PDB file of C-alpha atoms in Angstrom:
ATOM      1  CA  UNK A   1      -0.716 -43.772  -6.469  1.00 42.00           C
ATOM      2  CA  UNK A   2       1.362 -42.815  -3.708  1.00 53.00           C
ATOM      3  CA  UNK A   3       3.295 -40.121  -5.800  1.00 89.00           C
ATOM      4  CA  UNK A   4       0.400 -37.950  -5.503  1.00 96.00           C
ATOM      5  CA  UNK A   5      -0.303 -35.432  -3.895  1.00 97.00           C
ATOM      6  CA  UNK A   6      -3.652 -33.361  -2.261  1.00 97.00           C
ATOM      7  CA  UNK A   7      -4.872 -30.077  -3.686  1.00 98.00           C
ATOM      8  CA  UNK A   8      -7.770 -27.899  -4.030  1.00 97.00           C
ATOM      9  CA  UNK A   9      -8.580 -25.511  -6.944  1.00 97.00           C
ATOM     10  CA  UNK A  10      -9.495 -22.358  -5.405  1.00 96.00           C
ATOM     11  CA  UNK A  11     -10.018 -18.601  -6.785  1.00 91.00           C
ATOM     12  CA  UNK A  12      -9.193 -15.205  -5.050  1.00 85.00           C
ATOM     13  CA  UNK A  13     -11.958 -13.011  -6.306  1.00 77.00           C
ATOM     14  CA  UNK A  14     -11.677 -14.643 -10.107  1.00 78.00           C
ATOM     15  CA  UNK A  15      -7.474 -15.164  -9.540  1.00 82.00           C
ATOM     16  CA  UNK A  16      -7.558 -18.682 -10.649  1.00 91.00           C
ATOM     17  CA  UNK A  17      -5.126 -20.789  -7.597  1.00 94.00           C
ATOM     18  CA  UNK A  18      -4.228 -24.619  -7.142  1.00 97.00           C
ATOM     19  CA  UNK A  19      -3.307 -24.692  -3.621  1.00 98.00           C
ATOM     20  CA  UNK A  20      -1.075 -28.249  -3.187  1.00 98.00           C
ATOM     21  CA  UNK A  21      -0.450 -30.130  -0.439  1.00 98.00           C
ATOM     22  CA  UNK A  22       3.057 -30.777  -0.308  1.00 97.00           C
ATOM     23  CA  UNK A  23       3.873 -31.311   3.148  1.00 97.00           C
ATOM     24  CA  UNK A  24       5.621 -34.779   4.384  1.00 95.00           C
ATOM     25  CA  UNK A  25       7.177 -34.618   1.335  1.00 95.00           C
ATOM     26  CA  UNK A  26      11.038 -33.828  -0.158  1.00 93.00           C
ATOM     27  CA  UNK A  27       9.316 -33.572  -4.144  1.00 95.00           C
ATOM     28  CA  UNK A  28       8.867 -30.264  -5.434  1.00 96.00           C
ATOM     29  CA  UNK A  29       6.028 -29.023  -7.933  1.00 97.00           C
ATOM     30  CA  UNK A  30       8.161 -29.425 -11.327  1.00 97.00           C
ATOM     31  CA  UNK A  31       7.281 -26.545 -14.521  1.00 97.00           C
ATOM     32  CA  UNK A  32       6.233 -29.588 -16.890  1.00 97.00           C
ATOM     33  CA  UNK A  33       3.716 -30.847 -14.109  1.00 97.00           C
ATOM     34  CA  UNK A  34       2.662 -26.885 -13.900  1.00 97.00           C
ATOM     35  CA  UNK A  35       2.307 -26.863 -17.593  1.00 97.00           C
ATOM     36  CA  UNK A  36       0.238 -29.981 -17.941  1.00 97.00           C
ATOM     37  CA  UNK A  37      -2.424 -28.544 -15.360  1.00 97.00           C
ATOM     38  CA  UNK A  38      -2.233 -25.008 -16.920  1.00 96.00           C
ATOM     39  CA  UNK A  39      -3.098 -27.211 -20.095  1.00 97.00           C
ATOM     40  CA  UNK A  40      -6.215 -28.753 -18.861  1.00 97.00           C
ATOM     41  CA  UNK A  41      -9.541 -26.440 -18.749  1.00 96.00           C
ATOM     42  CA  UNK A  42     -10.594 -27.565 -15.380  1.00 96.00           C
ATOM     43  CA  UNK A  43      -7.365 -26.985 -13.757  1.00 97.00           C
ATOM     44  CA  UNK A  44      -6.200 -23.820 -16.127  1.00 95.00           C
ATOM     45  CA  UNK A  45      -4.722 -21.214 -13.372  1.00 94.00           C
ATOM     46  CA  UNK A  46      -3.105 -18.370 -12.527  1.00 90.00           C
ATOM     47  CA  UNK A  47      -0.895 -19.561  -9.787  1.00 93.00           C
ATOM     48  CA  UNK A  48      -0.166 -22.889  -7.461  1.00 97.00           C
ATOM     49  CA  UNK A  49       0.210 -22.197  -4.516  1.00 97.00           C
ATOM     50  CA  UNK A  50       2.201 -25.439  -3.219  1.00 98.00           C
ATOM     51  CA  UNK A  51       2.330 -25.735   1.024  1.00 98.00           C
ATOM     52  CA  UNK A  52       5.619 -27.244   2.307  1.00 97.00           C
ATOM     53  CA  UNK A  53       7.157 -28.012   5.775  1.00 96.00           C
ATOM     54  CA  UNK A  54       8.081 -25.458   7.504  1.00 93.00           C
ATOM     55  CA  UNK A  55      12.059 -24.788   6.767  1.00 89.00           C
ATOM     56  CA  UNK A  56      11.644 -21.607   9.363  1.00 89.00           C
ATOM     57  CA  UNK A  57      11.681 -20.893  13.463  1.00 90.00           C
ATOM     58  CA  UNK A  58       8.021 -19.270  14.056  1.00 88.00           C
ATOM     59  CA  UNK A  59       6.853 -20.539  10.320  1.00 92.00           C
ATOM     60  CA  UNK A  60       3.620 -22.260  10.033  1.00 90.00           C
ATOM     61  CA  UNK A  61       4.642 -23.769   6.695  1.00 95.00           C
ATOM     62  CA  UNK A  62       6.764 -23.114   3.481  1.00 96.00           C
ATOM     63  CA  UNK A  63       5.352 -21.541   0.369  1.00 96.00           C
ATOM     64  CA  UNK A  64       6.150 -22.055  -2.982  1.00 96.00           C
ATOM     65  CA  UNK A  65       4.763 -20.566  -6.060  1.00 94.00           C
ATOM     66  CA  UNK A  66       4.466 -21.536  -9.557  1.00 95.00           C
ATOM     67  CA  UNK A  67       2.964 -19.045 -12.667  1.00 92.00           C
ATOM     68  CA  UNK A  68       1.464 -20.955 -15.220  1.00 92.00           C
ATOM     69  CA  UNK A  69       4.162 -21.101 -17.499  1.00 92.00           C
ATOM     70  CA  UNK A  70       6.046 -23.045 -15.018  1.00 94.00           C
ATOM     71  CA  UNK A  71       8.519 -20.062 -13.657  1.00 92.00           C
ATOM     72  CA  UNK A  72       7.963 -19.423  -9.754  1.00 91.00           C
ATOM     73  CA  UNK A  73       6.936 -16.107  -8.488  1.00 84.00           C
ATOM     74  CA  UNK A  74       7.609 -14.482  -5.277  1.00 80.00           C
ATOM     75  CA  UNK A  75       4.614 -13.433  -4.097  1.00 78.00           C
ATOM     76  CA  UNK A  76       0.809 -13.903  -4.801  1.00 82.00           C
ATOM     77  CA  UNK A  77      -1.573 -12.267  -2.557  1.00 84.00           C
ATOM     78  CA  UNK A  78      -4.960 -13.929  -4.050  1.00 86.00           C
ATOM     79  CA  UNK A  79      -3.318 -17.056  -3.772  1.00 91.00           C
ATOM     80  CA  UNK A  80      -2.273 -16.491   0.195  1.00 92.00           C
ATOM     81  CA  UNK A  81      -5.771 -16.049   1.258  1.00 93.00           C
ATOM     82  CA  UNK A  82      -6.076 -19.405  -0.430  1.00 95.00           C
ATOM     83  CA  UNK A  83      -4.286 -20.853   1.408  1.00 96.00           C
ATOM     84  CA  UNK A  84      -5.079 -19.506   4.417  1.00 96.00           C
ATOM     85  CA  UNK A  85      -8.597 -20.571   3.972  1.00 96.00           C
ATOM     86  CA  UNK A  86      -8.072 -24.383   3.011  1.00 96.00           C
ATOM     87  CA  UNK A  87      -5.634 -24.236   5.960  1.00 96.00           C
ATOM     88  CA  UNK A  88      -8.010 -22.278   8.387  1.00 96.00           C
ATOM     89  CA  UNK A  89     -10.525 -24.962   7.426  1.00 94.00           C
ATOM     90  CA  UNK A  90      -8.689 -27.789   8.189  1.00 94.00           C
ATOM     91  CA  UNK A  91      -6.947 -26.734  11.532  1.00 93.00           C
ATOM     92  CA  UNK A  92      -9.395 -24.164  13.004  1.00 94.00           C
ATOM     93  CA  UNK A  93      -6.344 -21.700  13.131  1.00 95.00           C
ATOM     94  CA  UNK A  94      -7.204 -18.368  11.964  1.00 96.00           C
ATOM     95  CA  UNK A  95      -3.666 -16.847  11.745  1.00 96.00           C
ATOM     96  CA  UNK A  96      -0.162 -17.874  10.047  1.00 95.00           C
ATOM     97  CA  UNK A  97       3.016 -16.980   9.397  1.00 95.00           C
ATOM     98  CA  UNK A  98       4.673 -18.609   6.376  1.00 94.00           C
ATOM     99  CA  UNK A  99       7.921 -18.506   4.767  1.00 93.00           C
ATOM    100  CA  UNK A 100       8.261 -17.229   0.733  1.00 90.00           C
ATOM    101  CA  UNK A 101      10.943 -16.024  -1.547  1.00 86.00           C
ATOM    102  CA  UNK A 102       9.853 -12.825  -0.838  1.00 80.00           C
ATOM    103  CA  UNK A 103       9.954 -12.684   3.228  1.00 86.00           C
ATOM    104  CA  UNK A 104       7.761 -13.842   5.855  1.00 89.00           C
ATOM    105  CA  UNK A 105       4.095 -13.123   5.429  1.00 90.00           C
ATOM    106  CA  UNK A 106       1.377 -13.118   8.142  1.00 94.00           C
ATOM    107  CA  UNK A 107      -2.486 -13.810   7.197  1.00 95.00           C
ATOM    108  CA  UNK A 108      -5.675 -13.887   9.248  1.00 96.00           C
ATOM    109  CA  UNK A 109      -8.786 -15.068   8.602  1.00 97.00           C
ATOM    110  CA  UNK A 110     -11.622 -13.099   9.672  1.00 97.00           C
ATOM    111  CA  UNK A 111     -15.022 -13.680  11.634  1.00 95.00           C
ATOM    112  CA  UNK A 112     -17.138 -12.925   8.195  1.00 95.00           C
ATOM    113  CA  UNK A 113     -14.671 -15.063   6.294  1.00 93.00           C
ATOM    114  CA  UNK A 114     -12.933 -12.233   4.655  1.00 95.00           C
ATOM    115  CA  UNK A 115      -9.001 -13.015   4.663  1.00 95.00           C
ATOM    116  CA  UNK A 116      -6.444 -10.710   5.293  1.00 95.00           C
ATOM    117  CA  UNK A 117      -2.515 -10.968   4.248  1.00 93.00           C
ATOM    118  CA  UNK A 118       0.234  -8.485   5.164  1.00 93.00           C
ATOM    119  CA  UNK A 119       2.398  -8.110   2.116  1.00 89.00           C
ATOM    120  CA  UNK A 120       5.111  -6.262   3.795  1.00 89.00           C
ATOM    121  CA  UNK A 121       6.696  -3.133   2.644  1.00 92.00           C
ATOM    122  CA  UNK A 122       6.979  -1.909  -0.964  1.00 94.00           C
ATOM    123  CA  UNK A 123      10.721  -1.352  -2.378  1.00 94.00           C
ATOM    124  CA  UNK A 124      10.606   2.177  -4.896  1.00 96.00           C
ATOM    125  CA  UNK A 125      14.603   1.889  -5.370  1.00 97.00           C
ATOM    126  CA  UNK A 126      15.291   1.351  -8.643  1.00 97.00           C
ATOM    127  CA  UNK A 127      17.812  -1.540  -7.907  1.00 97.00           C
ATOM    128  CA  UNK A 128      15.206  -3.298  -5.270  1.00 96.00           C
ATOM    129  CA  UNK A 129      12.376  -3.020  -8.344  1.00 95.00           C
ATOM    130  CA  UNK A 130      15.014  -3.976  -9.872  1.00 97.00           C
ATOM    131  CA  UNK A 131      15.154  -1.924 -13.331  1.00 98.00           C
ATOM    132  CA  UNK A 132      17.907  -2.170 -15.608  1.00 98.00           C
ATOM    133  CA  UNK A 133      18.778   1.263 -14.994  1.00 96.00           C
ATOM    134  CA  UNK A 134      18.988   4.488 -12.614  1.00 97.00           C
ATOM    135  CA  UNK A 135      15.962   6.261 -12.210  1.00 96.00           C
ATOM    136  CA  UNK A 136      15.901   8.486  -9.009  1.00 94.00           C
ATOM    137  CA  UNK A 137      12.446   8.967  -9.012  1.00 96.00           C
ATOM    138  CA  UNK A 138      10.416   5.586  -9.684  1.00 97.00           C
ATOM    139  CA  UNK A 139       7.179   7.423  -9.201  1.00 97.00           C
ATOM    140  CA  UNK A 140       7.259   8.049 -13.108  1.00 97.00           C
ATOM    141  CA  UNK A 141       9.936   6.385 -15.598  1.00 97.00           C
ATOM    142  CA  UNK A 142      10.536   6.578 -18.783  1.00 95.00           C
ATOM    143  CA  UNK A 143       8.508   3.878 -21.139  1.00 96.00           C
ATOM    144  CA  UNK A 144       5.586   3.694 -23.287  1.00 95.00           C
ATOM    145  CA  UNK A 145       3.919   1.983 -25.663  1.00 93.00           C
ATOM    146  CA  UNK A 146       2.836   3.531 -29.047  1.00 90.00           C
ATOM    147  CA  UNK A 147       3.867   6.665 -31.293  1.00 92.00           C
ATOM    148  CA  UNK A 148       6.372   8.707 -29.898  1.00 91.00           C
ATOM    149  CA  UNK A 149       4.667  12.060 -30.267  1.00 92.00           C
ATOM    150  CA  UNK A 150       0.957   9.925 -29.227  1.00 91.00           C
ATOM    151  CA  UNK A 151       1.592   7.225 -26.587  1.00 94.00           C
ATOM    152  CA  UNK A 152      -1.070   4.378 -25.813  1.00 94.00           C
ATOM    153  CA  UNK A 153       0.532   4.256 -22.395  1.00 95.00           C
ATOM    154  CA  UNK A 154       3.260   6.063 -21.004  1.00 96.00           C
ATOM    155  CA  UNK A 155       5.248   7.138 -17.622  1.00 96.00           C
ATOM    156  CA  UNK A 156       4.632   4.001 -15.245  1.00 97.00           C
ATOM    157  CA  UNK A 157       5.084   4.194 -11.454  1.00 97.00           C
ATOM    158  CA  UNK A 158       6.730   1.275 -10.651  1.00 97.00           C
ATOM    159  CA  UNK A 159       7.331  -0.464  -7.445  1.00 96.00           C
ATOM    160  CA  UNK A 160       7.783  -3.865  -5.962  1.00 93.00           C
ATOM    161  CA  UNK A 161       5.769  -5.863  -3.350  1.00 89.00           C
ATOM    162  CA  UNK A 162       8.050  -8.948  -3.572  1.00 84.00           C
ATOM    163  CA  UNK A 163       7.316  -8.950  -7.949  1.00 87.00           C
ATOM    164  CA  UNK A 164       8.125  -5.742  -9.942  1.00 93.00           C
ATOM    165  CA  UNK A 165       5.239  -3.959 -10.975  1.00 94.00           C
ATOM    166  CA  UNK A 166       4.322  -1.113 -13.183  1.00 96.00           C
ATOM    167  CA  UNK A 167       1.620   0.590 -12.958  1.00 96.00           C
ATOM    168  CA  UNK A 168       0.253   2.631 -15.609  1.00 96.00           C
ATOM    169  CA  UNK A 169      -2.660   5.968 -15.334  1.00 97.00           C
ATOM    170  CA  UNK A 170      -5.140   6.077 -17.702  1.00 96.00           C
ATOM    171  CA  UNK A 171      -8.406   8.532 -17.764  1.00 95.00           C
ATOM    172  CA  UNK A 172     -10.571   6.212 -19.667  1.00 94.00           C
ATOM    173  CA  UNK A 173     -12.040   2.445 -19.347  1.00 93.00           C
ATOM    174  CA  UNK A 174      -9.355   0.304 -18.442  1.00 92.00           C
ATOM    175  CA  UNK A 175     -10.959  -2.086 -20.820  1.00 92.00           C
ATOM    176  CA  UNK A 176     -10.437   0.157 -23.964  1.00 94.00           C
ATOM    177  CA  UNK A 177      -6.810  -0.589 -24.033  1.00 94.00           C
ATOM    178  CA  UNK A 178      -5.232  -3.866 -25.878  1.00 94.00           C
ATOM    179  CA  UNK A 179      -3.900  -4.950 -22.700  1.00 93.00           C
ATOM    180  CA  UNK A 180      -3.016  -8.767 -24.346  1.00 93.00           C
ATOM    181  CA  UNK A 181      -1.233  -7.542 -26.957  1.00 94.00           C
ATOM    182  CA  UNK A 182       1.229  -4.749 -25.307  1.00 94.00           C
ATOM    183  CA  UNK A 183       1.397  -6.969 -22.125  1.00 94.00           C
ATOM    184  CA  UNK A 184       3.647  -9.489 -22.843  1.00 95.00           C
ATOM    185  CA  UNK A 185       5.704  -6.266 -25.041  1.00 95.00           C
ATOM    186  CA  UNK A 186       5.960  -4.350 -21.366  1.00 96.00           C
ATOM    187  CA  UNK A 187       6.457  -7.970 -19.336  1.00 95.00           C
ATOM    188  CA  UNK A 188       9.483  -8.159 -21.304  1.00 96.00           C
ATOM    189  CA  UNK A 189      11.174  -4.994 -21.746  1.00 97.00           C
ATOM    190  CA  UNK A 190      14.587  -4.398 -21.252  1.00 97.00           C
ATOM    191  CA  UNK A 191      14.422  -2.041 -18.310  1.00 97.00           C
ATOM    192  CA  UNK A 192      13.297  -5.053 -16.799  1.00 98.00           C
ATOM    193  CA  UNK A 193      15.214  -7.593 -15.884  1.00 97.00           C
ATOM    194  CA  UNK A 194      13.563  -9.756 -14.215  1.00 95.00           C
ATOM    195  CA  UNK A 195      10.336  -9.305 -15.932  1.00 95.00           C
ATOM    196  CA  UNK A 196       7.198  -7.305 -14.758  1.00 94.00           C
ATOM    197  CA  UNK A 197       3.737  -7.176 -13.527  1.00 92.00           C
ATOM    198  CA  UNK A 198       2.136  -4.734 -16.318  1.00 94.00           C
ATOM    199  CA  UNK A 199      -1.312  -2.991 -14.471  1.00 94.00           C
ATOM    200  CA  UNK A 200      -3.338  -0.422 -15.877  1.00 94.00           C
ATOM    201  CA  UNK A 201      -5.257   1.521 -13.120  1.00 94.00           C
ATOM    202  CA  UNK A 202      -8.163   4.274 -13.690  1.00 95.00           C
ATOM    203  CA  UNK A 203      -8.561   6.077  -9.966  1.00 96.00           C
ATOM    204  CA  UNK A 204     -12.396   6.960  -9.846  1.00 94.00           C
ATOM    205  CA  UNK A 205     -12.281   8.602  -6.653  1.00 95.00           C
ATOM    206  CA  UNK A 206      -9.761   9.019  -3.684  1.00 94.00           C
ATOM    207  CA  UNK A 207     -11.006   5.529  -2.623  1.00 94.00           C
ATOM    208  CA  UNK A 208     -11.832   3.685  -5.233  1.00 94.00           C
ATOM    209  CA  UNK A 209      -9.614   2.323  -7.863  1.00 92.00           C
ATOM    210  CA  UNK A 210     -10.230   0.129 -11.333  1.00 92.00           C
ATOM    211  CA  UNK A 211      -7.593  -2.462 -12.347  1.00 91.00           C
ATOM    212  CA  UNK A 212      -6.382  -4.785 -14.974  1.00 90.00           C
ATOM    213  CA  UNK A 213      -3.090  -6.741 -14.907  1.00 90.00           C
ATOM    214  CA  UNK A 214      -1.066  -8.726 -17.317  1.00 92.00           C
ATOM    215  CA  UNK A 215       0.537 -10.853 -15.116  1.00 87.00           C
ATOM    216  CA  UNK A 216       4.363 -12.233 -15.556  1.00 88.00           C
ATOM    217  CA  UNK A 217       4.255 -15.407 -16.404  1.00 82.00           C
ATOM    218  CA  UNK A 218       0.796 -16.156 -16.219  1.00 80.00           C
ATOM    219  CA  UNK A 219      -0.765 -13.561 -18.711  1.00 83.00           C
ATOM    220  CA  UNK A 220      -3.987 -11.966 -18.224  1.00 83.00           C
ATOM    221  CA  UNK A 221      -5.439 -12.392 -15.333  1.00 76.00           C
ATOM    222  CA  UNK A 222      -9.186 -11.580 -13.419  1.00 70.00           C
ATOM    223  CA  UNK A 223      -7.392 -10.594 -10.274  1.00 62.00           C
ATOM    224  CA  UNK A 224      -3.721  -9.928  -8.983  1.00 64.00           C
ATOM    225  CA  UNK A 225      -3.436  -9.521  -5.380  1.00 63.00           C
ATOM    226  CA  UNK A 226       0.342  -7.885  -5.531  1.00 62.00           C
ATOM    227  CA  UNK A 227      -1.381  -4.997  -7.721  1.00 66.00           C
ATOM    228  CA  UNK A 228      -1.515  -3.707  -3.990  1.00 75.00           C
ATOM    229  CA  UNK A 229       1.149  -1.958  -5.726  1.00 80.00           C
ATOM    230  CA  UNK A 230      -1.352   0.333  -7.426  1.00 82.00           C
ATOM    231  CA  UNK A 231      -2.811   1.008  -4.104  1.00 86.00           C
ATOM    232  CA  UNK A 232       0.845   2.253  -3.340  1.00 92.00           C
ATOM    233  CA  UNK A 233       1.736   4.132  -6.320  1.00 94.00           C
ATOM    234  CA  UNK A 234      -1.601   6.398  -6.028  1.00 95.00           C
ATOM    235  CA  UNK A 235      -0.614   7.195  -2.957  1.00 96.00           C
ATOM    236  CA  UNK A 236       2.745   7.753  -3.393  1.00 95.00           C
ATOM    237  CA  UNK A 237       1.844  10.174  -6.656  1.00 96.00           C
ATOM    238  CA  UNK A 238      -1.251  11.933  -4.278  1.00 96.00           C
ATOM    239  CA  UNK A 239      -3.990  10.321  -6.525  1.00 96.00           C
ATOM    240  CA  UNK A 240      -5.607   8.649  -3.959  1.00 96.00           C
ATOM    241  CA  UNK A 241      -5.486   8.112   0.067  1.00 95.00           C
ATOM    242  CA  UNK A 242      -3.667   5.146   1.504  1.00 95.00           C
ATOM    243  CA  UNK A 243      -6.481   2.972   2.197  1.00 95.00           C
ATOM    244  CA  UNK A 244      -8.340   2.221  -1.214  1.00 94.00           C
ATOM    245  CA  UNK A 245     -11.187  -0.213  -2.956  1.00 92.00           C
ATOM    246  CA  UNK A 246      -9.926  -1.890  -6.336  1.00 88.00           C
ATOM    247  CA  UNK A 247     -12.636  -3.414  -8.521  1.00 82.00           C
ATOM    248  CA  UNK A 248     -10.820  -5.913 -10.601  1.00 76.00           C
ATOM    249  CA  UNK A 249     -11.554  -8.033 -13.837  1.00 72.00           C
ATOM    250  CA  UNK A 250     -13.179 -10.817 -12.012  1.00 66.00           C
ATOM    251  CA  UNK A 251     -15.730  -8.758 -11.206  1.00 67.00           C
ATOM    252  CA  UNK A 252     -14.710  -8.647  -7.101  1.00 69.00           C
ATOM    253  CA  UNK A 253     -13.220  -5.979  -4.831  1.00 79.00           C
ATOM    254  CA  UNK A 254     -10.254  -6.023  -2.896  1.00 87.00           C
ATOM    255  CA  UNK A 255      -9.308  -3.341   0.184  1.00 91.00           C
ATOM    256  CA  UNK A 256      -5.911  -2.470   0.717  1.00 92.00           C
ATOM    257  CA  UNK A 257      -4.644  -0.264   2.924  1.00 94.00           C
ATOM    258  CA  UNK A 258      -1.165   1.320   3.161  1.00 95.00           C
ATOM    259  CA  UNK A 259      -0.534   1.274   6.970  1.00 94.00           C
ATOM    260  CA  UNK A 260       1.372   4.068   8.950  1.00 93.00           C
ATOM    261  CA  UNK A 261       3.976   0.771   9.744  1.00 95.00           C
ATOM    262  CA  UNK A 262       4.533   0.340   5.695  1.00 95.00           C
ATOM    263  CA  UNK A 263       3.443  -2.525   5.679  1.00 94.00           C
ATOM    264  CA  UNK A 264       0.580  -3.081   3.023  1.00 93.00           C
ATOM    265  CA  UNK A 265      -2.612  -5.259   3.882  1.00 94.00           C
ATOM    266  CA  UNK A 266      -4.554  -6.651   1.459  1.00 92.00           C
ATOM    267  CA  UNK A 267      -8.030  -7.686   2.216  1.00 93.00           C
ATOM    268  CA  UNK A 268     -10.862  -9.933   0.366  1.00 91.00           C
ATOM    269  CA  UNK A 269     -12.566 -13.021   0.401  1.00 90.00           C
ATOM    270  CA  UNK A 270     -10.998 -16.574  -1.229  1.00 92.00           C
ATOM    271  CA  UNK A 271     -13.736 -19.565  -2.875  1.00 92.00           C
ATOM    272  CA  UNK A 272     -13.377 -23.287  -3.039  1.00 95.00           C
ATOM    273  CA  UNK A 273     -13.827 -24.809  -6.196  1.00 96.00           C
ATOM    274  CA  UNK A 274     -13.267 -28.390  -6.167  1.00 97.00           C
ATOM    275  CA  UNK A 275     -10.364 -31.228  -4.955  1.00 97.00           C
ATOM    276  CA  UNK A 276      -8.451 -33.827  -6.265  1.00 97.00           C
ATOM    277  CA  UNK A 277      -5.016 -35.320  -6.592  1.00 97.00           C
ATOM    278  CA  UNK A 278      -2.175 -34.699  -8.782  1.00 98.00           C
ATOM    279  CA  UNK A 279       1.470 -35.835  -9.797  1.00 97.00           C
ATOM    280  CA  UNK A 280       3.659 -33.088  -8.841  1.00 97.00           C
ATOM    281  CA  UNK A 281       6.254 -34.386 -11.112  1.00 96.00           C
ATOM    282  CA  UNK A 282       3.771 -35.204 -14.652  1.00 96.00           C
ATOM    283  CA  UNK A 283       0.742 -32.842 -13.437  1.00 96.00           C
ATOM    284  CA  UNK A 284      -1.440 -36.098 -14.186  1.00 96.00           C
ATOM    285  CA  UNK A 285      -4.510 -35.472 -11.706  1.00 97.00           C
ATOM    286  CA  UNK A 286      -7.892 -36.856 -10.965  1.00 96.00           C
ATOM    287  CA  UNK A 287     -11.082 -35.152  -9.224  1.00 96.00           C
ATOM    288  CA  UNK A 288     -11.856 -36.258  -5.890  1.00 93.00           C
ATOM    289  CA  UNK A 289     -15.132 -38.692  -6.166  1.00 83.00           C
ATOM    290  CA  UNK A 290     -16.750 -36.313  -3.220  1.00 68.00           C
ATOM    291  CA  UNK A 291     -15.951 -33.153  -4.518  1.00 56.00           C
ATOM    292  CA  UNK A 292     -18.223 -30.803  -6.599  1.00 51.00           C
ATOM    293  CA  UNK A 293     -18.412 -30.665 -10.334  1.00 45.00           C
TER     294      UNK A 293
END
């Protein structure tokens, strides 16, 4: 059918990503075509990562990004090395700049095929976050989850890297906490108005950080490369250095290092699943005959 489009289903260590092909074309990825492929096992994912024209002097190409429930998102960091790899192996480039809601991003791809993506500077100002209300000091807010006098989880950092984030400290396995069940409670809270990435982090040493995000929009999730943000808040609150290791659900690790500049860079490696095409409008798809089961 003409009306369809390229893509490639792709994970950034476990972060389930459809990266579509979209250039050439005036269509956009619709929500019902991103709920039909969130629908389907093979194609269930985190985020699609959907490659435009660029609209931008000194762009490579346009991004736009879809969670699985259809809303778009402003940045994905999994998903840009991603793209940066289906786009490094087509062209032979090995850097880009591309255009997102969120700013322009620059990527490189590495000689040991290890993918890095600037996600710019982190906004702590309440209103940039934003949060429904003043807090002066976003390293800790007021919030929890649980009895008042006993909280599950309480006193967040919080923090944007182009999607609010809050990040919570815990001393124990990040596992032992019912992450799907207060997660979409803490997504949705008030104090946030435009909804929020919910992470738990356990710092094991001033390196080395565990992680596990429920997602906005997209739920829980084996990887979330904008948890940089945790990288950022441990360093901002003197629990770790600026240049950290985070061991995530999917089992991989990520490096991210808060540069001198501000600017964050998050580092790690991106896999190629399969490819096929798709209706960007229905989300109706088919495998390519070539590609791997």
């Amino acid at each position: 059918m003409a009306s369809t489009a390229p893509f490639a289903k792709m994970n950034g260590i476990g972060n389930e990503i459809i990266v579509a092909d979209m250039r050439g074309r005036a269509d956009r990825v619709t929500p019902s075509a991103a709920l039909a492929l969130n629908a389907d096992a093979a194609t269930k994912f985190d985020q699609i990562m959907a490659i435009h024209d660029a609209r931008t002097p000194g762009t490579a190409f346009s991004i736009d990004i879809l969670n699985s429930d259809g809303t778009g998102a402003q940045a994905c960091g999994n998903g840009m090395r991603c793209v940066v790899q289906a786009l490094a192996a087509e062209t032979g480039q090995k850097t880009f700049a591309f255009e997102t809601v969120a700013g322009i991003l620059n990527a490189e791809e590495h000689a040991d095929g290890l993918i890095s993506v600037d996600m710019g500077k982190p906004r702590f100002g309440w209103q940039d976050i934003p949060l429904a209300e003043e807090f002066r000091d976003t390293r800790m807010i007021e919030l929890q989850i649980g009895p008042i006098d006993a909280p599950v989880l309480h006193s967040p950092s919080v923090v944007s890297m182009g999607n609010p984030h809050a990040i919570f400290w815990v001393d124990r396995d990040v596992w032992s906490y019912e992450l799907d069940r207060f997660g979409p409670l803490l997504e949705n809270h008030p104090i946030f108005p435009e909804r929020a990435n919910i992470t738990i982090a356990r710092v094991t040493s001033p390196e080395t950080m565990v992680i596990r995000t429920w997602e906005r929009g997209a739920g829980l999730t084996k990887a979330c490369g904008t948890a940089a943000s945790a990288v950022v808040a441990a360093a901002r609150t003197k629990r770790t250095g600026r240049s950290v290791s985070l061991v995530t659900p999917g089992g991989g690790s990520l490096h991210v290092e808060w540069r001198g500049d501000d600017h964050v860079i998050l580092t790690g490696a991106a896999e190629w699943e399969f490819s096929g095409s798709f209706d960007p409008s229905t989300g109706v798809w088919a495998r390519d005959t070539e590609s791997a089961a």
